[in-house]
């Protein structure tokens, strides 16, 4: 009976904010590893997206957690970035085939591409996919997950107050970087990509430390950042489609199709960028809850 009571006490023992953050990062790594295994069994664009998103969540936040102890784990972060970046070409072609071209076709139903163009796209997708899958076979996260858990075990968990102080600094820094990126938007793809990356990093930082703050305030920011990220993502995908349009051309009979696709991509990217600006201005009016 005493043992049972003791077990119940342990089970209900409160978990500190630091270990909540560690548990979240381990969860991201586990989800990424599961997506990797699923991709090796059967390719699916959504699984590839899950692999990339969960790796980005870790690379955007793990350094902030280590900084609490004045440490650096750049080696692990660099490895994860390499794993993620190796799948970028395949992801871009998936978006072109499954999102950008269908959206263009819906707006221009009478503008048809030749079978040769589609065959060229599928050849490119297959090549990029095979290259990516070869990399995934060598990218097991099992050892990295074990290394991360070992690192956690050797850390002295800070108090929740100290954790919140570190969280406030990390969020403020990510917010400042987003503001600086927004100031440099010039309509170009590179500047847009940097602002999109900064938006993701702020969103994932807020997610990591969300348990340390009032839920309503956190959710307000996450919803706003999700909206901004979506608009920036759409603009980026359209610009990528504009750039990739040239690579689709294999038959001179498709020149008119590719020309219209690239013009449409540029126009819809501009429209999405305008919506993104509106979303960003909304974020500028939100209260910085982490300062209290």
Coordinates of C-alpha atoms in Angstrom, one line a residue:
X1 CA 0.0 0.0 0.0
X2 CA 2.8 2.4 0.9
X3 CA 4.5 1.6 -2.4
X4 CA 1.2 2.4 -4.3
X5 CA 0.9 5.7 -2.5
X6 CA 4.5 6.5 -3.4
X7 CA 3.9 5.7 -7.0
X8 CA 0.8 7.9 -7.1
X9 CA 2.8 10.8 -5.6
X10 CA 5.5 10.5 -8.2
X11 CA 3.0 10.3 -11.1
X12 CA 1.4 13.6 -10.1
X13 CA 4.7 15.4 -9.4
X14 CA 4.7 18.7 -11.3
X15 CA 6.9 19.0 -14.3
X16 CA 9.1 22.1 -14.6
X17 CA 9.0 24.4 -17.6
X18 CA 12.5 23.4 -18.7
X19 CA 11.6 19.7 -19.0
X20 CA 8.3 20.7 -20.8
X21 CA 10.5 22.4 -23.4
X22 CA 12.8 19.4 -23.6
X23 CA 9.9 17.0 -24.0
X24 CA 8.6 19.2 -26.8
X25 CA 11.9 19.1 -28.7
X26 CA 12.1 15.3 -28.2
X27 CA 8.6 15.1 -29.6
X28 CA 9.6 17.1 -32.7
X29 CA 12.6 14.7 -33.3
X30 CA 10.4 11.6 -32.8
X31 CA 7.9 12.9 -35.3
X32 CA 10.6 13.7 -37.8
X33 CA 12.1 10.2 -37.5
X34 CA 8.6 8.6 -37.9
X35 CA 8.1 10.8 -41.0
X36 CA 11.5 9.6 -42.3
X37 CA 10.6 5.9 -41.8
X38 CA 7.2 6.4 -43.4
X39 CA 8.8 8.1 -46.4
X40 CA 11.1 5.2 -46.9
X41 CA 8.1 2.8 -47.0
X42 CA 5.9 5.0 -49.2
X43 CA 6.6 8.4 -50.6
X44 CA 4.0 11.1 -49.8
X45 CA 4.4 14.9 -50.1
X46 CA 2.7 15.4 -46.7
X47 CA 5.2 13.1 -45.0
X48 CA 8.0 15.0 -46.5
X49 CA 6.5 18.2 -45.2
X50 CA 6.2 16.7 -41.7
X51 CA 9.9 15.7 -41.9
X52 CA 11.0 19.2 -42.8
X53 CA 8.7 21.1 -40.4
X54 CA 9.7 19.1 -37.4
X55 CA 13.4 19.4 -38.1
X56 CA 12.9 23.2 -38.6
X57 CA 11.1 23.4 -35.2
X58 CA 14.2 21.8 -33.6
X59 CA 16.8 23.9 -35.4
X60 CA 14.9 27.0 -34.6
X61 CA 14.6 26.4 -30.9
X62 CA 17.3 23.9 -29.7
X63 CA 20.0 26.6 -29.5
X64 CA 17.8 28.8 -27.4
X65 CA 17.3 26.0 -24.9
X66 CA 21.0 25.2 -24.7
X67 CA 21.8 28.9 -24.3
X68 CA 20.0 28.9 -20.9
X69 CA 23.0 26.9 -19.6
X70 CA 25.5 29.0 -21.6
X71 CA 26.1 26.0 -23.9
X72 CA 26.2 25.5 -27.6
X73 CA 25.1 22.4 -29.5
X74 CA 25.7 23.8 -33.0
X75 CA 27.0 20.5 -34.2
X76 CA 23.7 18.8 -33.7
X77 CA 21.8 21.7 -35.1
X78 CA 24.0 21.8 -38.2
X79 CA 23.4 18.1 -38.8
X80 CA 19.7 18.6 -38.6
X81 CA 19.8 21.5 -41.0
X82 CA 21.8 19.4 -43.5
X83 CA 19.1 16.7 -43.3
X84 CA 16.4 19.2 -43.9
X85 CA 18.0 21.1 -46.7
X86 CA 18.7 17.9 -48.6
X87 CA 15.0 17.6 -49.2
X88 CA 14.4 21.1 -50.4
X89 CA 14.5 20.5 -54.2
X90 CA 12.0 17.6 -53.9
X91 CA 9.7 19.7 -51.8
X92 CA 9.7 22.6 -54.3
X93 CA 8.8 20.4 -57.2
X94 CA 6.0 18.8 -55.1
X95 CA 4.5 22.2 -54.5
X96 CA 4.8 23.1 -58.1
X97 CA 3.1 19.9 -59.3
X98 CA 0.5 19.6 -56.6
X99 CA -0.4 23.2 -55.6
X100 CA 1.0 25.9 -58.0
X101 CA 0.1 24.2 -61.4
X102 CA -3.4 23.1 -60.3
X103 CA -4.1 26.7 -59.0
X104 CA -2.9 28.1 -62.3
X105 CA -5.1 25.6 -64.2
X106 CA -8.1 26.7 -62.2
X107 CA -7.5 30.3 -63.2
X108 CA -6.7 29.5 -66.8
X109 CA -8.7 26.4 -67.7
X110 CA -8.3 27.0 -71.4
X111 CA -4.4 27.2 -71.2
X112 CA -3.2 23.6 -71.4
X113 CA 0.3 22.2 -71.2
X114 CA 1.5 19.5 -73.5
X115 CA 2.0 15.9 -72.2
X116 CA 5.8 16.4 -72.8
X117 CA 5.8 19.2 -70.2
X118 CA 4.1 17.1 -67.6
X119 CA 6.5 14.2 -68.4
X120 CA 9.4 16.5 -67.9
X121 CA 8.1 17.6 -64.6
X122 CA 7.6 14.1 -63.4
X123 CA 11.1 13.1 -64.5
X124 CA 12.5 16.0 -62.4
X125 CA 10.3 15.0 -59.4
X126 CA 11.4 11.4 -59.6
X127 CA 15.1 12.4 -59.8
X128 CA 14.8 14.8 -56.9
X129 CA 12.8 12.3 -54.9
X130 CA 15.3 9.5 -55.4
X131 CA 18.2 11.7 -54.4
X132 CA 16.3 12.8 -51.3
X133 CA 15.3 9.2 -50.4
X134 CA 19.0 8.1 -50.7
X135 CA 19.8 10.8 -48.2
X136 CA 17.0 9.8 -45.9
X137 CA 18.4 6.3 -45.7
X138 CA 21.5 7.7 -44.2
X139 CA 19.8 10.2 -41.9
X140 CA 18.4 8.2 -39.0
X141 CA 17.7 10.4 -36.1
X142 CA 17.9 7.6 -33.5
X143 CA 21.4 8.5 -32.4
X144 CA 20.7 12.2 -32.3
X145 CA 17.6 11.6 -30.1
X146 CA 19.6 9.5 -27.7
X147 CA 22.3 12.2 -27.6
X148 CA 19.7 14.9 -26.9
X149 CA 18.2 12.8 -24.1
X150 CA 21.6 12.3 -22.6
X151 CA 22.3 16.0 -22.8
X152 CA 19.0 16.7 -21.0
X153 CA 19.9 14.2 -18.2
X154 CA 23.1 16.1 -17.5
X155 CA 21.5 19.5 -17.2
X156 CA 20.5 21.2 -14.0
X157 CA 16.9 22.3 -14.7
X158 CA 16.6 26.1 -14.1
X159 CA 13.8 27.4 -12.0
X160 CA 10.6 28.3 -13.8
X161 CA 11.3 32.0 -13.1
X162 CA 14.7 31.7 -14.8
X163 CA 13.2 29.8 -17.7
X164 CA 10.6 32.5 -18.2
X165 CA 13.4 35.1 -18.2
X166 CA 15.4 33.2 -20.8
X167 CA 12.2 32.6 -22.8
X168 CA 11.4 36.4 -22.8
X169 CA 14.8 37.1 -24.1
X170 CA 14.6 34.5 -26.8
X171 CA 11.1 35.6 -28.0
X172 CA 12.2 39.3 -27.9
X173 CA 15.2 38.5 -30.0
X174 CA 13.2 36.5 -32.6
X175 CA 10.6 39.3 -32.7
X176 CA 13.4 41.9 -33.3
X177 CA 14.8 39.8 -36.2
X178 CA 11.4 39.5 -37.8
X179 CA 11.0 43.3 -37.6
X180 CA 14.4 43.8 -39.2
X181 CA 13.6 41.4 -42.0
X182 CA 10.3 43.1 -42.6
X183 CA 12.1 46.4 -43.1
X184 CA 14.2 45.0 -45.9
X185 CA 11.3 43.6 -48.0
X186 CA 11.9 44.8 -51.5
X187 CA 9.7 42.5 -53.6
X188 CA 12.5 40.1 -54.2
X189 CA 12.4 36.4 -53.5
X190 CA 15.5 36.4 -51.3
X191 CA 14.2 39.1 -48.9
X192 CA 10.8 37.4 -48.8
X193 CA 12.4 34.1 -48.0
X194 CA 14.3 35.7 -45.1
X195 CA 11.2 37.2 -43.7
X196 CA 9.4 33.9 -43.9
X197 CA 12.2 32.2 -42.1
X198 CA 12.2 34.8 -39.4
X199 CA 8.4 34.4 -39.0
X200 CA 8.8 30.6 -38.6
X201 CA 11.6 31.1 -36.0
X202 CA 9.4 33.5 -33.9
X203 CA 6.4 31.2 -34.2
X204 CA 8.4 28.1 -33.1
X205 CA 10.1 30.0 -30.3
X206 CA 6.7 31.0 -28.9
X207 CA 5.5 27.4 -29.3
X208 CA 8.5 26.0 -27.4
X209 CA 7.9 28.3 -24.4
X210 CA 4.1 28.5 -24.6
X211 CA 3.5 26.7 -21.3
X212 CA 5.3 29.4 -19.4
X213 CA 2.7 32.1 -20.4
X214 CA -1.0 32.7 -20.4
X215 CA -2.6 30.5 -23.1
X216 CA -4.9 33.2 -24.5
X217 CA -2.0 35.6 -25.2
X218 CA 0.1 32.9 -26.7
X219 CA -2.7 31.6 -29.0
X220 CA -3.3 35.1 -30.2
X221 CA 0.3 35.4 -31.4
X222 CA 0.4 31.9 -32.8
X223 CA -2.8 32.5 -34.8
X224 CA -1.4 35.8 -36.2
X225 CA 2.0 34.3 -37.0
X226 CA 0.4 31.3 -38.7
X227 CA -1.6 33.7 -40.9
X228 CA 1.5 35.7 -41.8
X229 CA 3.5 32.5 -42.5
X230 CA 0.8 31.2 -44.8
X231 CA 0.7 34.4 -46.9
X232 CA 4.5 34.5 -47.0
X233 CA 4.6 30.9 -47.9
X234 CA 2.1 31.4 -50.8
X235 CA 4.1 34.3 -52.1
X236 CA 7.3 32.3 -51.8
X237 CA 5.8 29.2 -53.6
X238 CA 4.5 31.4 -56.4
X239 CA 8.0 33.0 -56.9
X240 CA 9.5 29.5 -56.8
X241 CA 7.0 28.4 -59.5
X242 CA 8.0 31.4 -61.6
X243 CA 11.7 30.4 -61.3
X244 CA 11.0 26.7 -62.0
X245 CA 8.8 27.5 -64.9
X246 CA 11.8 27.8 -67.2
X247 CA 12.9 24.3 -66.3
X248 CA 9.6 22.8 -67.5
X249 CA 10.1 23.9 -71.0
X250 CA 11.1 21.0 -73.3
X251 CA 8.8 21.6 -76.2
X252 CA 8.6 25.0 -78.0
X253 CA 4.8 24.4 -78.2
X254 CA 4.7 25.1 -74.4
X255 CA 6.4 28.5 -74.6
X256 CA 3.0 30.3 -74.4
X257 CA 2.0 28.1 -71.4
X258 CA 5.2 28.7 -69.5
X259 CA 5.0 32.5 -70.2
X260 CA 1.5 32.7 -68.9
X261 CA 2.4 30.6 -65.9
X262 CA 5.4 32.8 -65.0
X263 CA 3.3 36.0 -65.4
X264 CA 0.5 34.5 -63.2
X265 CA 3.0 33.4 -60.6
X266 CA 4.5 36.9 -60.4
X267 CA 1.1 38.5 -60.1
X268 CA -0.2 36.1 -57.4
X269 CA 3.0 36.3 -55.5
X270 CA 2.6 40.1 -55.4
X271 CA -1.0 39.7 -54.2
X272 CA 0.1 37.3 -51.4
X273 CA 2.8 39.7 -50.4
X274 CA 0.3 42.5 -50.0
X275 CA -1.8 40.2 -47.7
X276 CA 1.3 39.3 -45.8
X277 CA 2.0 43.0 -45.2
X278 CA -1.5 43.4 -43.8
X279 CA -0.9 40.4 -41.5
X280 CA 2.4 41.8 -40.4
X281 CA 0.8 45.2 -39.5
X282 CA -1.8 43.3 -37.4
X283 CA 1.1 41.6 -35.5
X284 CA 2.6 45.0 -34.8
X285 CA -0.5 45.9 -32.9
X286 CA -0.4 42.9 -30.6
X287 CA 0.8 43.2 -27.0
X288 CA 4.2 41.8 -26.3
X289 CA 3.0 39.5 -23.5
X290 CA 6.5 38.2 -22.8
X291 CA 7.6 41.6 -21.5
X292 CA 5.3 41.4 -18.4

